[in-house]
mmCIF file of C-alpha atoms in Angstrom:
data_model
loop_
_atom_site.group_PDB
_atom_site.id
_atom_site.type_symbol
_atom_site.label_atom_id
_atom_site.label_comp_id
_atom_site.label_asym_id
_atom_site.label_seq_id
_atom_site.Cartn_x
_atom_site.Cartn_y
_atom_site.Cartn_z
ATOM 1 C CA UNK A 892 -0.011 -0.003 0.077
ATOM 2 C CA UNK A 893 1.824 3.068 -1.127
ATOM 3 C CA UNK A 894 2.209 6.099 1.436
ATOM 4 C CA UNK A 895 2.047 9.857 0.318
ATOM 5 C CA UNK A 896 5.382 11.792 0.786
ATOM 6 C CA UNK A 897 4.833 15.573 1.434
ATOM 7 C CA UNK A 898 7.043 18.452 2.135
ATOM 8 C CA UNK A 899 7.108 20.240 5.497
ATOM 9 C CA UNK A 900 4.992 23.000 3.958
ATOM 10 C CA UNK A 901 2.333 20.516 2.553
ATOM 11 C CA UNK A 902 2.232 18.840 6.143
ATOM 12 C CA UNK A 903 1.908 22.157 7.917
ATOM 13 C CA UNK A 904 -0.844 23.243 5.571
ATOM 14 C CA UNK A 905 -2.800 19.962 6.073
ATOM 15 C CA UNK A 906 -2.204 19.964 9.912
ATOM 16 C CA UNK A 907 -5.752 20.745 11.423
ATOM 17 C CA UNK A 908 -8.285 19.119 13.533
ATOM 18 C CA UNK A 909 -8.838 15.957 11.402
ATOM 19 C CA UNK A 910 -5.084 15.516 11.330
ATOM 20 C CA UNK A 911 -2.734 13.578 13.969
ATOM 21 C CA UNK A 912 1.074 14.044 13.954
ATOM 22 C CA UNK A 913 2.868 11.054 15.124
ATOM 23 C CA UNK A 914 6.627 11.242 15.835
ATOM 24 C CA UNK A 915 7.882 7.908 15.430
ATOM 25 C CA UNK A 916 11.560 8.682 16.844
ATOM 26 C CA UNK A 917 10.516 7.313 20.212
ATOM 27 C CA UNK A 918 9.636 8.982 23.663
ATOM 28 C CA UNK A 919 13.139 10.214 24.589
ATOM 29 C CA UNK A 920 13.789 12.170 21.428
ATOM 30 C CA UNK A 921 10.315 13.447 21.536
ATOM 31 C CA UNK A 922 10.882 14.597 24.971
ATOM 32 C CA UNK A 923 13.770 16.338 24.283
ATOM 33 C CA UNK A 924 12.573 18.011 20.778
ATOM 34 C CA UNK A 925 9.177 17.725 19.100
ATOM 35 C CA UNK A 926 6.769 19.039 16.932
ATOM 36 C CA UNK A 927 4.079 20.774 18.992
ATOM 37 C CA UNK A 928 0.468 18.685 19.193
ATOM 38 C CA UNK A 929 2.506 15.846 18.009
ATOM 39 C CA UNK A 930 2.257 12.375 19.891
ATOM 40 C CA UNK A 931 5.125 9.745 20.216
ATOM 41 C CA UNK A 932 4.583 6.192 19.029
ATOM 42 C CA UNK A 933 7.766 4.057 18.963
ATOM 43 C CA UNK A 934 7.940 1.660 15.986
ATOM 44 C CA UNK A 935 7.225 -1.375 17.881
ATOM 45 C CA UNK A 936 3.936 0.207 19.150
ATOM 46 C CA UNK A 937 2.866 1.099 15.665
ATOM 47 C CA UNK A 938 -0.115 -1.202 15.441
ATOM 48 C CA UNK A 939 -3.918 -0.846 14.856
ATOM 49 C CA UNK A 940 -4.570 -1.270 18.428
ATOM 50 C CA UNK A 941 -2.358 1.900 19.199
ATOM 51 C CA UNK A 942 -4.974 4.028 17.324
ATOM 52 C CA UNK A 943 -8.092 2.036 18.318
ATOM 53 C CA UNK A 944 -9.140 5.038 20.663
ATOM 54 C CA UNK A 945 -8.566 7.702 18.096
ATOM 55 C CA UNK A 946 -11.847 6.467 16.205
ATOM 56 C CA UNK A 947 -9.883 7.176 12.828
ATOM 57 C CA UNK A 948 -12.280 7.624 9.869
ATOM 58 C CA UNK A 949 -11.464 7.531 5.937
ATOM 59 C CA UNK A 950 -11.663 11.210 6.167
ATOM 60 C CA UNK A 951 -8.671 11.743 8.731
ATOM 61 C CA UNK A 952 -4.960 11.719 7.959
ATOM 62 C CA UNK A 953 -2.208 10.716 10.083
ATOM 63 C CA UNK A 954 1.110 12.612 9.294
ATOM 64 C CA UNK A 955 4.189 10.588 10.537
ATOM 65 C CA UNK A 956 7.773 11.738 10.977
ATOM 66 C CA UNK A 957 11.006 10.418 12.230
ATOM 67 C CA UNK A 958 14.407 12.523 12.645
ATOM 68 C CA UNK A 959 15.285 12.629 8.825
ATOM 69 C CA UNK A 960 12.555 10.534 6.821
ATOM 70 C CA UNK A 961 14.601 7.601 6.618
ATOM 71 C CA UNK A 962 12.815 5.198 9.282
ATOM 72 C CA UNK A 963 9.182 6.418 7.976
ATOM 73 C CA UNK A 964 10.187 5.741 4.435
ATOM 74 C CA UNK A 965 11.165 2.191 5.732
ATOM 75 C CA UNK A 966 8.300 1.525 7.676
ATOM 76 C CA UNK A 967 5.677 3.230 5.371
ATOM 77 C CA UNK A 968 3.643 0.009 4.957
ATOM 78 C CA UNK A 969 3.300 -0.730 8.419
ATOM 79 C CA UNK A 970 2.464 3.094 9.301
ATOM 80 C CA UNK A 971 -0.273 2.809 6.722
ATOM 81 C CA UNK A 972 -1.579 -0.335 8.040
ATOM 82 C CA UNK A 973 -1.512 0.851 11.564
ATOM 83 C CA UNK A 974 -4.118 3.816 10.938
ATOM 84 C CA UNK A 975 -6.123 2.292 8.430
ATOM 85 C CA UNK A 976 -8.947 3.468 7.092
ATOM 86 C CA UNK A 977 -7.373 6.771 7.972
ATOM 87 C CA UNK A 978 -4.817 8.222 5.342
ATOM 88 C CA UNK A 979 -1.321 7.984 6.185
ATOM 89 C CA UNK A 980 1.482 10.390 5.186
ATOM 90 C CA UNK A 981 5.036 10.835 5.779
ATOM 91 C CA UNK A 982 6.804 14.209 6.003
ATOM 92 C CA UNK A 983 9.755 14.119 3.745
ATOM 93 C CA UNK A 984 13.208 14.583 5.638
ATOM 94 C CA UNK A 985 11.401 14.332 9.097
ATOM 95 C CA UNK A 986 11.351 16.980 11.670
ATOM 96 C CA UNK A 987 14.985 18.373 10.640
ATOM 97 C CA UNK A 988 13.091 19.328 7.440
ATOM 98 C CA UNK A 989 10.455 20.671 9.259
ATOM 99 C CA UNK A 990 13.107 22.836 11.232
ATOM 100 C CA UNK A 991 14.788 23.968 8.112
ATOM 101 C CA UNK A 992 11.587 24.891 6.551
ATOM 102 C CA UNK A 993 11.316 27.805 9.328
ATOM 103 C CA UNK A 994 8.379 25.604 11.209
ATOM 104 C CA UNK A 995 8.428 25.824 15.233
ATOM 105 C CA UNK A 996 9.099 23.093 17.422
ATOM 106 C CA UNK A 997 9.005 22.453 21.331
ATOM 107 C CA UNK A 998 12.544 21.968 22.692
ATOM 108 C CA UNK A 999 13.463 21.064 26.347
ATOM 109 C CA UNK A 1000 17.194 20.762 26.435
ATOM 110 C CA UNK A 1001 17.298 19.888 29.830
ATOM 111 C CA UNK A 1002 16.341 16.332 28.832
ATOM 112 C CA UNK A 1003 18.946 13.959 28.370
ATOM 113 C CA UNK A 1004 20.320 13.422 24.665
ATOM 114 C CA UNK A 1005 18.594 9.983 23.414
ATOM 115 C CA UNK A 1006 20.472 6.905 24.576
ATOM 116 C CA UNK A 1007 21.892 5.998 21.190
ATOM 117 C CA UNK A 1008 23.436 9.244 20.609
ATOM 118 C CA UNK A 1009 25.066 9.261 23.910
ATOM 119 C CA UNK A 1010 26.662 5.928 23.369
ATOM 120 C CA UNK A 1011 27.750 7.318 19.836
ATOM 121 C CA UNK A 1012 29.307 10.208 21.566
ATOM 122 C CA UNK A 1013 30.989 8.130 24.284
ATOM 123 C CA UNK A 1014 32.484 5.416 21.854
ATOM 124 C CA UNK A 1015 33.841 8.284 19.498
ATOM 125 C CA UNK A 1016 35.296 10.066 22.364
ATOM 126 C CA UNK A 1017 36.968 6.733 23.837
ATOM 127 C CA UNK A 1018 38.319 5.945 20.409
ATOM 128 C CA UNK A 1019 39.707 9.168 19.784
ATOM 129 C CA UNK A 1020 41.275 9.428 23.145
ATOM 130 C CA UNK A 1021 42.777 5.656 23.112
ATOM 131 C CA UNK A 1022 43.921 6.256 19.717
ATOM 132 C CA UNK A 1023 45.668 9.797 20.870
ATOM 133 C CA UNK A 1024 46.999 8.426 23.722
ATOM 134 C CA UNK A 1025 48.707 5.323 21.736
ATOM 135 C CA UNK A 1026 50.009 7.739 19.538
ATOM 136 C CA UNK A 1027 51.543 9.922 22.091
ATOM 137 C CA UNK A 1028 52.046 8.103 25.345
ATOM 138 C CA UNK A 1029 52.298 4.181 24.867
ATOM 139 C CA UNK A 1030 50.925 1.788 22.236
ATOM 140 C CA UNK A 1031 49.033 -0.177 24.653
ATOM 141 C CA UNK A 1032 46.531 2.654 24.492
ATOM 142 C CA UNK A 1033 45.832 1.274 21.244
ATOM 143 C CA UNK A 1034 43.854 -1.403 23.099
ATOM 144 C CA UNK A 1035 40.634 1.061 24.255
ATOM 145 C CA UNK A 1036 39.864 2.098 20.707
ATOM 146 C CA UNK A 1037 40.003 -2.119 19.941
ATOM 147 C CA UNK A 1038 38.156 -2.793 23.041
ATOM 148 C CA UNK A 1039 35.135 -0.133 22.188
ATOM 149 C CA UNK A 1040 35.155 -1.551 18.222
ATOM 150 C CA UNK A 1041 34.669 -5.249 19.641
ATOM 151 C CA UNK A 1042 31.901 -3.822 21.789
ATOM 152 C CA UNK A 1043 30.073 -2.161 18.894
ATOM 153 C CA UNK A 1044 30.566 -5.341 16.941
ATOM 154 C CA UNK A 1045 29.092 -7.523 19.496
ATOM 155 C CA UNK A 1046 26.362 -4.829 20.313
ATOM 156 C CA UNK A 1047 25.439 -5.059 16.635
ATOM 157 C CA UNK A 1048 25.473 -8.835 16.393
ATOM 158 C CA UNK A 1049 23.661 -9.491 19.406
ATOM 159 C CA UNK A 1050 21.346 -6.635 20.172
ATOM 160 C CA UNK A 1051 22.645 -6.240 23.837
ATOM 161 C CA UNK A 1052 25.163 -2.973 24.066
ATOM 162 C CA UNK A 1053 26.661 -2.817 27.429
ATOM 163 C CA UNK A 1054 27.730 0.853 26.790
ATOM 164 C CA UNK A 1055 23.921 1.615 26.357
ATOM 165 C CA UNK A 1056 22.978 -0.011 29.535
ATOM 166 C CA UNK A 1057 25.770 1.602 31.521
ATOM 167 C CA UNK A 1058 24.754 4.971 30.320
ATOM 168 C CA UNK A 1059 20.934 4.202 31.135
ATOM 169 C CA UNK A 1060 22.119 3.907 34.563
ATOM 170 C CA UNK A 1061 23.695 7.260 34.852
ATOM 171 C CA UNK A 1062 21.745 9.692 36.992
ATOM 172 C CA UNK A 1063 20.977 11.926 34.095
ATOM 173 C CA UNK A 1064 18.985 9.138 32.602
ATOM 174 C CA UNK A 1065 17.399 7.870 35.634
ATOM 175 C CA UNK A 1066 13.705 7.973 35.981
ATOM 176 C CA UNK A 1067 13.845 10.387 39.262
ATOM 177 C CA UNK A 1068 15.617 12.520 36.993
ATOM 178 C CA UNK A 1069 13.331 12.587 34.343
ATOM 179 C CA UNK A 1070 10.406 12.897 36.624
ATOM 180 C CA UNK A 1071 11.980 16.102 37.957
ATOM 181 C CA UNK A 1072 12.972 17.670 34.491
ATOM 182 C CA UNK A 1073 9.701 16.215 32.646
ATOM 183 C CA UNK A 1074 8.332 19.234 30.481
ATOM 184 C CA UNK A 1075 4.548 20.197 30.743
ATOM 185 C CA UNK A 1076 3.721 19.026 27.180
#
C-alpha cells in the first residue's frame, strides 16, 4: 500500500483538527524536541491497537515523521496499516526538514540526549582518546579503541549493548531525573 510523502510546507498546511501528527522516533527524542501537538509512538508500538481509541475515519489524516525521514520511509507499509482506514502521510526529511523550513518545534534542552546518541558520543570519545594516547603516550592505549570496536560489533550482532546499559543507569538518564525535568507538554 503506497504512502504519500509530503514536504514540511504541505504537512503544515494539512495540519488541522482532522489530522494527527505522530513522531516515531520514540519517547526520549520526543521529550527533548518535538513538533507542537505531535504524539510519540515508537515503531514497536505501531499497531492498529495503538490508534483504536482515536476512532480514525477514512476522512482523517495521520502525518508521520522521524528524525530525517529514513525510518518513516522504511516503515511506510506498517504506518499505513496501523492507521487504516485513515490516510497515512510521511513528512519528507522528517523533523530536520520541518525545522529547516522554519516551522517551530518545542524543545526541552534539560532532557538528556537519546541513549543511542550518548553511546555514539561515548564510543567516539573513547576511540579518539585511546588512539591519541596510543600515538603520544604508549602503544598499549591502542587497546581502548580496539575494545570499543569489539563492543560495537558485539552490540550490533547480539542486540545487547553494555555501554547503553551503563549509560542508561547514569543519574542524568534515571527515572527520578526525568520526573524532575519532565516538560509540561
